Structures are given as C-alpha cells and as structure tokens.
PDB file of C-alpha atoms in Angstrom:
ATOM      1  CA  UNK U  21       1.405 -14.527  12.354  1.00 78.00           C
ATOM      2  CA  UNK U  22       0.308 -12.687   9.348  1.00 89.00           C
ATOM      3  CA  UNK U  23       1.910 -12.456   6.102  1.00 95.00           C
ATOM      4  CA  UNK U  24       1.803  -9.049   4.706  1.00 96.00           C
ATOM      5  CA  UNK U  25       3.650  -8.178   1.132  1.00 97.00           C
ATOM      6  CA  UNK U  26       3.938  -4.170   0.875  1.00 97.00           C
ATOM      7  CA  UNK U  27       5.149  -2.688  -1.843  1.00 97.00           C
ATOM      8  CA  UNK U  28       4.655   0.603  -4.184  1.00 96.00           C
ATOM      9  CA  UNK U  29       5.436   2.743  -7.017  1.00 96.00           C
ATOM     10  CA  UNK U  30       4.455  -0.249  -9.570  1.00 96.00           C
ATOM     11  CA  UNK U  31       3.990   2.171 -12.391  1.00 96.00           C
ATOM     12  CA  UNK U  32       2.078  -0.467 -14.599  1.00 94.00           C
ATOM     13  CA  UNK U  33       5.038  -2.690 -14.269  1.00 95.00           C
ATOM     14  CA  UNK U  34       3.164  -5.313 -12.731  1.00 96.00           C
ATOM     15  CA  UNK U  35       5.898  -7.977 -13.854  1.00 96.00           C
ATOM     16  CA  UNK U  36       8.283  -7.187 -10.449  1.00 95.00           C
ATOM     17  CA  UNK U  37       4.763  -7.447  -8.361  1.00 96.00           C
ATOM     18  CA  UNK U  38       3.987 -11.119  -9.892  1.00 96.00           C
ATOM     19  CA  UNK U  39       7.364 -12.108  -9.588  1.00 96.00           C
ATOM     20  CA  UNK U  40       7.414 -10.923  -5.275  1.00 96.00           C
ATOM     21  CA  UNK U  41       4.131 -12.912  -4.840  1.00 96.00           C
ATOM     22  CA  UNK U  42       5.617 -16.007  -6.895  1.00 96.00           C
ATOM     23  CA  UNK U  43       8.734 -15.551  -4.493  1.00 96.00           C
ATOM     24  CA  UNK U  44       7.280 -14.848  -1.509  1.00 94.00           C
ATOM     25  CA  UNK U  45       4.163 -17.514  -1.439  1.00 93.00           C
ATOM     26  CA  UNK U  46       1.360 -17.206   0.005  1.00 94.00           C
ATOM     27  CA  UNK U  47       0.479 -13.674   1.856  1.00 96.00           C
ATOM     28  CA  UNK U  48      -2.217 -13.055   4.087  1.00 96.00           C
ATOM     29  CA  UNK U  49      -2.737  -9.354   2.490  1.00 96.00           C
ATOM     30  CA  UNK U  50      -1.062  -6.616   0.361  1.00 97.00           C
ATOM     31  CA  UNK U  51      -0.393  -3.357   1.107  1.00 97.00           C
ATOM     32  CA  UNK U  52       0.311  -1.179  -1.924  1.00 97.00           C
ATOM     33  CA  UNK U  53       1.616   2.608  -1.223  1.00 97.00           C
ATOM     34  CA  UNK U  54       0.885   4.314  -4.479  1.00 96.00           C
ATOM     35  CA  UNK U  55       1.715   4.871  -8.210  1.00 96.00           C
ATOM     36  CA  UNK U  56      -0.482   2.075  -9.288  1.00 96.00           C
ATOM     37  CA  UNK U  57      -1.362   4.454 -12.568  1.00 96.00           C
ATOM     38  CA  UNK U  58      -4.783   2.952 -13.001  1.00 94.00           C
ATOM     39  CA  UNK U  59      -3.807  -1.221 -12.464  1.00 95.00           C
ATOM     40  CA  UNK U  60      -5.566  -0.945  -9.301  1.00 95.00           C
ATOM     41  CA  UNK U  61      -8.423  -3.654 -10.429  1.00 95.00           C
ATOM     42  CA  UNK U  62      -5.748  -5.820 -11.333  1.00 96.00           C
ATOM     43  CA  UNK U  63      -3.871  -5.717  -7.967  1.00 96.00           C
ATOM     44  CA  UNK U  64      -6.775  -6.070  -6.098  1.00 95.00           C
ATOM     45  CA  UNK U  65      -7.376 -10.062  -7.787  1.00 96.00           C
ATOM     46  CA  UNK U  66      -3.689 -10.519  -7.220  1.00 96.00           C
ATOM     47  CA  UNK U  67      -4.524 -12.058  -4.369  1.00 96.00           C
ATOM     48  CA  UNK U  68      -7.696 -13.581  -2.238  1.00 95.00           C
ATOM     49  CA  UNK U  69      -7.238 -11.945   1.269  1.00 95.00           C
ATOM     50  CA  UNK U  70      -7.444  -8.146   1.323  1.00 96.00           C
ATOM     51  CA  UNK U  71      -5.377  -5.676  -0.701  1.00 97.00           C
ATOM     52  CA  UNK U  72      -4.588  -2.132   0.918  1.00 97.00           C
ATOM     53  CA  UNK U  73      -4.076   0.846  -1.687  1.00 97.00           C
ATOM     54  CA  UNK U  74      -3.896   4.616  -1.499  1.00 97.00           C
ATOM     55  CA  UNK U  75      -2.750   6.074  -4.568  1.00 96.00           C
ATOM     56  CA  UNK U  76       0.399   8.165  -5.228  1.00 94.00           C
ATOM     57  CA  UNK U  77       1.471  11.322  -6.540  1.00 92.00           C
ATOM     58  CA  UNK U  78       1.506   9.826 -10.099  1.00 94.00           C
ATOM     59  CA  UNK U  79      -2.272   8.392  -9.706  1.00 94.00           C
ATOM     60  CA  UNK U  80      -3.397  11.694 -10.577  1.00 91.00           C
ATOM     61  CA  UNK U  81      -7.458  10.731 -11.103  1.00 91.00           C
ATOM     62  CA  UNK U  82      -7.425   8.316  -8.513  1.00 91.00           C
ATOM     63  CA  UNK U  83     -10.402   9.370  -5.812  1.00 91.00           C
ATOM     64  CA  UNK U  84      -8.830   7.446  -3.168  1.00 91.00           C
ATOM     65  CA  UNK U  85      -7.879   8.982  -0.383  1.00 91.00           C
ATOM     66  CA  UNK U  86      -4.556  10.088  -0.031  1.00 92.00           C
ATOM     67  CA  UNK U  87      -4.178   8.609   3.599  1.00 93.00           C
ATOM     68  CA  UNK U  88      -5.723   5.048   5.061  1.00 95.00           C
ATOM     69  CA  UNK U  89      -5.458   4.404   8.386  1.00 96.00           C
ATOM     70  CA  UNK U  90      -5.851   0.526   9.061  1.00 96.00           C
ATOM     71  CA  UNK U  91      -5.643  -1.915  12.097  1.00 94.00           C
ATOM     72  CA  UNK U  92      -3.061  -4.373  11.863  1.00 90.00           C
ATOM     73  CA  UNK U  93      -2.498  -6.642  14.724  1.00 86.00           C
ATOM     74  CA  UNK U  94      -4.507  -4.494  17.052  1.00 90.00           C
ATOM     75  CA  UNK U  95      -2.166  -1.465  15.973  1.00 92.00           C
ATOM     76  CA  UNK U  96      -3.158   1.542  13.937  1.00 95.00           C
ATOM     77  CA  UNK U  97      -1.187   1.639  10.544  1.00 94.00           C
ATOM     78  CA  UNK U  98      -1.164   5.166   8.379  1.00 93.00           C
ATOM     79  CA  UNK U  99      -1.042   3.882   4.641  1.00 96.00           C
ATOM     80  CA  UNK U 100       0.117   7.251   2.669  1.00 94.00           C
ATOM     81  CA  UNK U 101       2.186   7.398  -0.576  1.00 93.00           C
ATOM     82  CA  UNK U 102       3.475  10.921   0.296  1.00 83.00           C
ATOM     83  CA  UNK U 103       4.214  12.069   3.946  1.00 73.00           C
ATOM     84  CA  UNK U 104       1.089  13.420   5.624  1.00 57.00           C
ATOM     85  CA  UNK U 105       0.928  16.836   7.584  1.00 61.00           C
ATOM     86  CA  UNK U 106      -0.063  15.469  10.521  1.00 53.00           C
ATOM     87  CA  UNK U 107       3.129  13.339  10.654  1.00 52.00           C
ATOM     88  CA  UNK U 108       3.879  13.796  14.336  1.00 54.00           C
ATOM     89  CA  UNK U 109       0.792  11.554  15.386  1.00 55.00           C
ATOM     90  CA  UNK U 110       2.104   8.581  13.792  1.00 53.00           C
ATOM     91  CA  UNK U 111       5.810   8.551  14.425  1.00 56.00           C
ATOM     92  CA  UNK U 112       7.191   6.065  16.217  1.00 55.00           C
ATOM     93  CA  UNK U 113       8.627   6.481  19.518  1.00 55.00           C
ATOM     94  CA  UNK U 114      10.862   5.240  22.332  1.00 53.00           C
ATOM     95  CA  UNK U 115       9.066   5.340  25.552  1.00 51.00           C
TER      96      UNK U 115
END
C-alpha cells in the first residue's frame, strides 16, 4: 500500500510540513493542494518519490494549472486548491 502525505495552504511555513514528514516517516509521495507562495522548489526535494502540487488562490504567479488530474491506485484523483466548475464529474457517489 502506498503512503501518501497531503497537505496544503503552507504559506511559507514550511516548519509544520517538516515536522508531518518527521512524524509520519517515510511516504511514498506528497500531494500538496495550494498556497505554497513560491516554496514550491523546496517541497518538491522534501522528499525522493513524487510530489503533486497545484497552486492556490494565494500563488498568484504560479503557471500551474489550477486543476491536476492524477492516477492513484488505478483511480482518477482531481488535485484543485479551489473547487472546480466541473465539480459534478468528480463527486463521489453511492451506487
């Protein structure tokens, strides 16, 4: 099983970050959901497997894109700081 840390709204406080990895050991990847403000080189080392970002609604010249769809455990996952428009096509439901 994979070991995935996601977090967000860091706003260069990076000290609560460290402190979750140091706590939470090893992780197989990191998502981060936004606010980064510019630390997003030094989130990226925090860790060698892969690190997941979009920025938030404080990242204001980030060029990311605002939404990142990735696959995790052969599931689509929408990475978005701020709910997207086309919210219907990703909520969960009972079947």
């Amino acid at each position: 099983m994979q070991r995935i840390l996601i977090v967000s709204d860091t706003h260069k406080r990076l000290g609560n970050l460290y402190e979750a990895l140091e706590k939470e050991g090893s992780v197989d990847a990191m998502i981060h959901l936004g606010d980064l403000e510019g630390d997003e080189d030094i989130v990226n080392e925090m860790i060698p497997g892969p690190v997941y970002m979009v920025p938030g609604n404080n990242d204001y010249y980030s060029q990311a894109p605002r939404e990142l769809e990735i696959q995790l455990a052969a599931k689509n996952v929408l990475l978005t700081h701020v709910l997207p428009e086309r919210k219907n096509r990703f909520m969960l439901t009972k079947k």
